[in-house]
CSV table of N, CA, C and O in Angstrom, one decimal:
chain,number,residue,atom,x,y,z
A,543,MET,N,111.1,97.2,137.8
A,543,MET,CA,112.2,98.2,137.9
A,543,MET,C,112.9,98.3,136.5
A,543,MET,O,112.9,97.4,135.8
A,544,ILE,N,113.5,99.5,136.3
A,544,ILE,CA,114.2,99.8,135.1
A,544,ILE,C,115.6,100.2,135.4
A,544,ILE,O,115.8,101.1,136.3
A,545,ARG,N,116.5,99.6,134.7
A,545,ARG,CA,117.9,100.1,134.9
A,545,ARG,C,118.4,100.6,133.5
A,545,ARG,O,118.2,100.1,132.5
A,546,LEU,N,119.0,101.8,133.6
A,546,LEU,CA,119.6,102.4,132.4
A,546,LEU,C,121.1,102.5,132.6
A,546,LEU,O,121.6,103.0,133.7
A,547,ASN,N,121.9,102.1,131.6
A,547,ASN,CA,123.3,102.3,131.6
A,547,ASN,C,123.6,103.3,130.4
A,547,ASN,O,123.4,102.9,129.3
A,548,CYS,N,124.0,104.4,130.8
A,548,CYS,CA,124.3,105.5,129.8
A,548,CYS,C,125.8,105.6,129.7
A,548,CYS,O,126.5,106.2,130.6
A,549,SER,N,126.4,105.2,128.6
A,549,SER,CA,127.8,105.2,128.3
A,549,SER,C,128.1,106.6,127.7
A,549,SER,O,127.4,107.0,126.8
A,550,LEU,N,129.2,107.2,128.1
A,550,LEU,CA,129.7,108.4,127.6
A,550,LEU,C,131.1,108.3,127.2
A,550,LEU,O,132.0,107.9,128.0
A,551,LEU,N,131.4,108.6,125.9
A,551,LEU,CA,132.8,108.6,125.4
A,551,LEU,C,133.2,110.0,124.9
A,551,LEU,O,132.5,110.6,124.1
A,552,ILE,N,134.2,110.5,125.6
A,552,ILE,CA,134.8,111.8,125.3
A,552,ILE,C,135.8,111.7,124.1
A,552,ILE,O,136.7,110.9,124.2
A,553,GLU,N,135.6,112.5,123.1
A,553,GLU,CA,136.5,112.5,122.0
A,553,GLU,C,137.7,113.5,122.1
A,553,GLU,O,138.7,113.4,121.4
A,554,GLU,N,137.5,114.5,123.0
A,554,GLU,CA,138.5,115.5,123.1
A,554,GLU,C,138.8,115.7,124.6
A,554,GLU,O,137.9,115.9,125.4
A,555,SER,N,140.0,115.6,125.0
A,555,SER,CA,140.4,115.5,126.5
A,555,SER,C,139.9,116.8,127.2
A,555,SER,O,139.6,116.7,128.4
A,556,GLU,N,139.9,117.9,126.6
A,556,GLU,CA,139.5,119.2,127.3
A,556,GLU,C,138.0,119.1,127.7
A,556,GLU,O,137.5,120.0,128.5
A,557,ARG,N,137.2,118.2,127.2
A,557,ARG,CA,135.8,118.0,127.5
A,557,ARG,C,135.6,117.2,128.8
A,557,ARG,O,134.5,117.1,129.3
A,558,ARG,N,136.7,116.6,129.3
A,558,ARG,CA,136.5,115.7,130.4
A,558,ARG,C,136.0,116.4,131.7
A,558,ARG,O,135.0,115.9,132.3
A,559,LYS,N,136.7,117.5,132.1
A,559,LYS,CA,136.2,118.2,133.3
A,559,LYS,C,134.8,118.7,133.2
A,559,LYS,O,134.0,118.5,134.1
A,560,PRO,N,134.4,119.4,132.1
A,560,PRO,CA,133.0,119.9,132.0
A,560,PRO,C,132.0,118.7,132.0
A,560,PRO,O,130.9,118.9,132.6
A,561,LEU,N,132.4,117.6,131.4
A,561,LEU,CA,131.5,116.4,131.4
A,561,LEU,C,131.3,115.9,132.9
A,561,LEU,O,130.2,115.7,133.3
A,562,ILE,N,132.4,115.8,133.6
A,562,ILE,CA,132.3,115.3,135.0
A,562,ILE,C,131.4,116.3,135.8
A,562,ILE,O,130.6,115.8,136.6
A,563,GLU,N,131.6,117.6,135.6
A,563,GLU,CA,130.8,118.6,136.4
A,563,GLU,C,129.4,118.5,136.1
A,563,GLU,O,128.5,118.5,137.0
A,564,ALA,N,129.0,118.4,134.8
A,564,ALA,CA,127.6,118.3,134.4
A,564,ALA,C,127.0,117.0,134.8
A,564,ALA,O,125.9,117.0,135.3
A,565,ALA,N,127.7,115.9,134.6
A,565,ALA,CA,127.2,114.6,135.0
A,565,ALA,C,127.0,114.5,136.5
A,565,ALA,O,126.0,113.9,137.0
A,566,THR,N,127.9,115.1,137.3
A,566,THR,CA,127.8,115.0,138.7
A,566,THR,C,126.6,115.8,139.2
A,566,THR,O,125.8,115.4,140.1
A,567,GLU,N,126.3,117.0,138.6
A,567,GLU,CA,125.1,117.8,138.9
A,567,GLU,C,123.9,117.0,138.6
A,567,GLU,O,122.9,117.0,139.4
A,568,LEU,N,123.9,116.3,137.4
A,568,LEU,CA,122.7,115.5,137.0
A,568,LEU,C,122.4,114.4,138.1
A,568,LEU,O,121.3,114.2,138.5
A,569,VAL,N,123.5,113.7,138.5
A,569,VAL,CA,123.3,112.7,139.5
A,569,VAL,C,122.8,113.3,140.8
A,569,VAL,O,121.8,112.7,141.4
A,570,GLU,N,123.4,114.3,141.3
A,570,GLU,CA,123.0,114.9,142.6
A,570,GLU,C,121.5,115.3,142.5
A,570,GLU,O,120.8,115.1,143.5
A,571,LEU,N,121.0,115.9,141.5
A,571,LEU,CA,119.6,116.4,141.4
A,571,LEU,C,118.7,115.2,141.1
A,571,LEU,O,117.6,115.2,141.7
A,572,SER,N,119.1,114.2,140.3
A,572,SER,CA,118.2,113.1,140.0
A,572,SER,C,118.0,112.2,141.2
A,572,SER,O,116.9,111.5,141.2
A,573,LEU,N,118.9,112.1,142.1
A,573,LEU,CA,118.7,111.3,143.3
A,573,LEU,C,117.5,111.7,144.1
A,573,LEU,O,117.0,110.8,144.8
A,574,HIS,N,117.0,112.9,143.9
A,574,HIS,CA,115.8,113.4,144.6
A,574,HIS,C,114.5,113.2,143.9
A,574,HIS,O,113.5,113.5,144.4
A,575,ASP,N,114.6,112.7,142.6
A,575,ASP,CA,113.4,112.5,141.8
A,575,ASP,C,112.6,111.3,142.4
A,575,ASP,O,113.2,110.3,142.8
A,576,LYS,N,111.3,111.4,142.3
A,576,LYS,CA,110.4,110.3,142.8
A,576,LYS,C,110.7,109.0,142.0
A,576,LYS,O,110.9,109.0,140.8
A,577,GLY,N,110.9,107.9,142.7
A,577,GLY,CA,111.1,106.6,142.1
A,577,GLY,C,112.5,106.3,141.8
A,577,GLY,O,112.8,105.2,141.3
A,578,CYS,N,113.5,107.2,142.1
A,578,CYS,CA,114.9,107.0,141.9
A,578,CYS,C,115.4,106.0,142.9
A,578,CYS,O,115.4,106.4,144.1
A,579,ILE,N,115.8,104.9,142.6
A,579,ILE,CA,116.4,103.9,143.5
A,579,ILE,C,117.9,104.1,143.6
A,579,ILE,O,118.5,104.0,144.7
A,580,ALA,N,118.5,104.3,142.4
A,580,ALA,CA,120.0,104.5,142.4
A,580,ALA,C,120.3,105.4,141.2
A,580,ALA,O,119.7,105.3,140.1
A,581,TYR,N,121.4,106.2,141.3
A,581,TYR,CA,121.8,107.0,140.2
A,581,TYR,C,123.2,107.4,140.5
A,581,TYR,O,123.5,108.1,141.5
A,582,ASP,N,124.2,106.9,139.6
A,582,ASP,CA,125.6,107.2,139.9
A,582,ASP,C,126.4,107.3,138.7
A,582,ASP,O,126.0,106.9,137.6
A,583,LEU,N,127.5,108.0,138.8
A,583,LEU,CA,128.5,108.2,137.7
A,583,LEU,C,129.7,107.4,138.0
A,583,LEU,O,130.3,107.4,139.1
A,584,TYR,N,130.2,106.6,137.0
A,584,TYR,CA,131.4,105.8,137.1
A,584,TYR,C,132.3,106.2,136.0
A,584,TYR,O,131.9,106.5,134.9
A,585,GLY,N,133.6,106.2,136.3
A,585,GLY,CA,134.7,106.4,135.4
A,585,GLY,C,135.6,105.2,135.2
A,585,GLY,O,135.8,104.5,136.2
A,586,SER,N,136.0,105.0,134.0
A,586,SER,CA,136.9,103.9,133.7
A,586,SER,C,138.3,104.1,134.5
A,586,SER,O,138.8,105.2,134.5
A,587,LEU,N,138.8,103.0,135.0
A,587,LEU,CA,140.1,103.0,135.6
A,587,LEU,C,141.2,102.9,134.6
A,587,LEU,O,142.4,103.1,134.9
A,588,THR,N,140.9,102.5,133.4
A,588,THR,CA,141.9,102.2,132.3
A,588,THR,C,141.8,103.2,131.2
A,588,THR,O,142.8,103.2,130.4
A,589,ALA,N,140.8,103.9,131.0
A,589,ALA,CA,140.6,104.9,129.9
A,589,ALA,C,140.0,106.2,130.4
A,589,ALA,O,138.8,106.2,130.8
A,590,ASP,N,140.7,107.3,130.3
A,590,ASP,CA,140.2,108.6,130.8
A,590,ASP,C,139.0,109.1,130.0
A,590,ASP,O,138.4,110.1,130.5
A,591,ASP,N,138.7,108.5,128.9
A,591,ASP,CA,137.7,109.1,128.0
A,591,ASP,C,136.4,108.4,128.2
A,591,ASP,O,135.4,108.6,127.4
A,592,ARG,N,136.2,107.5,129.1
A,592,ARG,CA,135.0,106.7,129.2
A,592,ARG,C,134.4,106.8,130.6
A,592,ARG,O,135.0,106.6,131.6
A,593,PHE,N,133.1,107.1,130.6
A,593,PHE,CA,132.2,107.2,131.8
A,593,PHE,C,130.9,106.4,131.6
A,593,PHE,O,130.5,106.2,130.5
A,594,MET,N,130.2,106.2,132.7
A,594,MET,CA,128.9,105.6,132.6
A,594,MET,C,128.1,106.1,133.7
A,594,MET,O,128.5,106.2,134.9
A,595,ILE,N,126.9,106.5,133.4
A,595,ILE,CA,125.8,106.8,134.4
A,595,ILE,C,124.9,105.6,134.5
A,595,ILE,O,124.4,105.1,133.5
A,596,VAL,N,124.8,105.1,135.7
A,596,VAL,CA,123.9,103.9,135.9
A,596,VAL,C,122.8,104.4,136.8
A,596,VAL,O,123.0,104.9,137.9
A,597,GLU,N,121.5,104.2,136.3
A,597,GLU,CA,120.4,104.6,137.1
A,597,GLU,C,119.4,103.5,137.2
A,597,GLU,O,119.2,102.6,136.3
A,598,THR,N,118.6,103.4,138.3
A,598,THR,CA,117.6,102.4,138.5
A,598,THR,C,116.3,103.2,139.0
A,598,THR,O,116.4,104.0,139.9
A,599,TRP,N,115.2,102.8,138.3
A,599,TRP,CA,113.9,103.5,138.6
A,599,TRP,C,112.9,102.4,139.0
A,599,TRP,O,112.9,101.3,138.5
A,600,GLU,N,112.0,102.9,139.9
A,600,GLU,CA,110.9,102.0,140.3
A,600,GLU,C,109.9,101.7,139.2
A,600,GLU,O,109.4,100.5,139.1
A,601,SER,N,109.6,102.6,138.3
A,601,SER,CA,108.6,102.4,137.3
A,601,SER,C,108.9,103.2,136.1
A,601,SER,O,109.7,104.2,136.1
A,602,ARG,N,108.2,102.9,135.0
A,602,ARG,CA,108.4,103.6,133.7
A,602,ARG,C,107.8,105.1,133.9
A,602,ARG,O,108.4,106.0,133.4
A,603,GLU,N,106.8,105.2,134.7
A,603,GLU,CA,106.2,106.6,135.0
A,603,GLU,C,107.2,107.4,135.7
A,603,GLU,O,107.4,108.6,135.4
A,604,ASP,N,108.0,106.9,136.7
A,604,ASP,CA,109.0,107.6,137.4
A,604,ASP,C,110.1,108.0,136.4
A,604,ASP,O,110.6,109.2,136.5
A,605,LEU,N,110.5,107.1,135.6
A,605,LEU,CA,111.6,107.4,134.6
A,605,LEU,C,111.1,108.6,133.6
A,605,LEU,O,111.9,109.5,133.4
A,606,GLU,N,109.9,108.5,133.2
A,606,GLU,CA,109.4,109.5,132.2
A,606,GLU,C,109.3,110.8,132.9
A,606,GLU,O,109.6,111.9,132.3
A,607,ALA,N,108.9,110.9,134.2
A,607,ALA,CA,108.8,112.1,134.9
A,607,ALA,C,110.2,112.7,135.1
A,607,ALA,O,110.4,113.9,135.0
A,608,HIS,N,111.2,111.9,135.4
A,608,HIS,CA,112.6,112.3,135.4
A,608,HIS,C,113.0,112.9,134.1
A,608,HIS,O,113.6,114.0,134.1
A,609,MET,N,112.7,112.3,133.0
A,609,MET,CA,113.1,112.8,131.7
A,609,MET,C,112.4,114.1,131.3
A,609,MET,O,112.9,114.8,130.5
A,610,ALA,N,111.3,114.4,132.0
A,610,ALA,CA,110.6,115.6,131.7
A,610,ALA,C,111.0,116.7,132.7
A,610,ALA,O,110.6,117.9,132.6
A,611,SER,N,111.9,116.4,133.7
A,611,SER,CA,112.3,117.4,134.7
A,611,SER,C,113.2,118.5,134.1
A,611,SER,O,113.9,118.3,133.0
A,612,ASP,N,113.2,119.6,134.7
A,612,ASP,CA,114.0,120.7,134.2
A,612,ASP,C,115.5,120.4,134.2
A,612,ASP,O,116.2,120.7,133.3
A,613,HIS,N,116.0,119.7,135.3
A,613,HIS,CA,117.4,119.4,135.3
A,613,HIS,C,117.8,118.4,134.2
A,613,HIS,O,118.9,118.6,133.6
A,614,PHE,N,117.0,117.4,133.9
A,614,PHE,CA,117.3,116.5,132.9
A,614,PHE,C,117.3,117.2,131.5
A,614,PHE,O,118.3,117.1,130.7
A,615,LYS,N,116.3,118.0,131.2
A,615,LYS,CA,116.2,118.7,129.9
A,615,LYS,C,117.3,119.8,129.8
A,615,LYS,O,117.7,120.1,128.7
A,616,ARG,N,117.9,120.2,130.9
A,616,ARG,CA,119.0,121.2,130.8
A,616,ARG,C,120.3,120.5,130.7
A,616,ARG,O,121.2,120.9,129.8
A,617,ILE,N,120.6,119.5,131.5
A,617,ILE,CA,121.9,118.9,131.5
A,617,ILE,C,122.2,117.8,130.5
A,617,ILE,O,123.3,117.8,130.0
A,618,VAL,N,121.2,117.0,130.1
A,618,VAL,CA,121.5,116.0,129.2
A,618,VAL,C,121.9,116.5,127.8
A,618,VAL,O,122.9,116.0,127.2
A,619,PRO,N,121.3,117.6,127.3
A,619,PRO,CA,121.9,118.2,126.0
A,619,PRO,C,123.4,118.6,126.2
A,619,PRO,O,124.1,118.5,125.2
A,620,GLN,N,123.7,119.1,127.4
A,620,GLN,CA,125.1,119.5,127.6
A,620,GLN,C,126.0,118.2,127.5
A,620,GLN,O,127.1,118.3,126.9
A,621,LEU,N,125.6,117.1,128.1
A,621,LEU,CA,126.4,115.9,128.1
A,621,LEU,C,126.5,115.4,126.6
A,621,LEU,O,127.6,114.9,126.2
A,622,GLN,N,125.4,115.5,125.8
A,622,GLN,CA,125.4,115.1,124.5
A,622,GLN,C,126.4,115.9,123.6
A,622,GLN,O,126.9,115.4,122.6
A,623,GLU,N,126.6,117.2,124.0
A,623,GLU,CA,127.5,118.0,123.3
A,623,GLU,C,129.0,117.7,123.6
A,623,GLU,O,129.9,117.9,122.8
A,624,LEU,N,129.2,117.2,124.8
A,624,LEU,CA,130.5,116.9,125.3
A,624,LEU,C,131.0,115.5,125.0
A,624,LEU,O,132.2,115.3,125.0
A,625,ALA,N,130.1,114.6,124.8
A,625,ALA,CA,130.5,113.2,124.6
A,625,ALA,C,129.5,112.4,123.7
A,625,ALA,O,128.4,112.9,123.5
A,626,THR,N,129.9,111.3,123.2
A,626,THR,CA,129.0,110.4,122.4
A,626,THR,C,128.3,109.6,123.5
A,626,THR,O,129.0,109.0,124.3
A,627,MET,N,127.0,109.5,123.4
A,627,MET,CA,126.2,108.9,124.4
A,627,MET,C,125.5,107.6,123.8
A,627,MET,O,124.9,107.7,122.7
A,628,THR,N,125.6,106.5,124.5
A,628,THR,CA,124.8,105.3,124.1
A,628,THR,C,124.0,104.9,125.4
A,628,THR,O,124.5,105.0,126.5
A,629,LEU,N,122.9,104.3,125.1
A,629,LEU,CA,122.0,103.9,126.2
A,629,LEU,C,121.6,102.5,126.1
A,629,LEU,O,121.2,102.0,125.0
A,630,GLU,N,121.6,101.8,127.2
A,630,GLU,CA,121.1,100.4,127.3
A,630,GLU,C,120.0,100.4,128.4
A,630,GLU,O,120.2,101.0,129.5
A,631,GLU,N,118.9,99.7,128.1
A,631,GLU,CA,117.8,99.7,129.1
A,631,GLU,C,117.5,98.2,129.4
A,631,GLU,O,117.4,97.4,128.5
A,632,PHE,N,117.3,98.0,130.7
A,632,PHE,CA,117.0,96.6,131.2
A,632,PHE,C,115.8,96.8,132.1
A,632,PHE,O,115.7,97.6,133.0
A,633,THR,N,114.8,95.9,132.0
A,633,THR,CA,113.6,95.8,132.8
A,633,THR,C,113.7,94.5,133.6
A,633,THR,O,113.9,93.5,133.1
A,634,PHE,N,113.5,94.7,134.9
A,634,PHE,CA,113.5,93.5,135.8
A,634,PHE,C,112.6,93.6,136.9
A,634,PHE,O,112.0,94.7,137.2
C-alpha cells in the first residue's frame, strides 16, 4: 500500500475558501477511483493557513491511474495555484 501526505500552505487568506472547495471536490471524486482505500482533507486546529490531504492506495498502478484521471489533472493545478504543496510518500 502507498500513503501520500500532501501538505498545503496558503499564503493569502482569501485563497482559503477556494482551496477548501477545490480540495473537497478532489477528495469526493477520488474516493471512487479504483484502489483508493482512503482519501481525506484535514485542516489545522491552530493555523488557518495549513491543510493536508491524506490518501492511501492499494498499489502503485492504482495511484498512477488516479494521477492520470481527468479530475486529478484539472484540480491539482488549481490547488498548486492556491497554496504551496509538499508531498510525502510512504510504502507499507
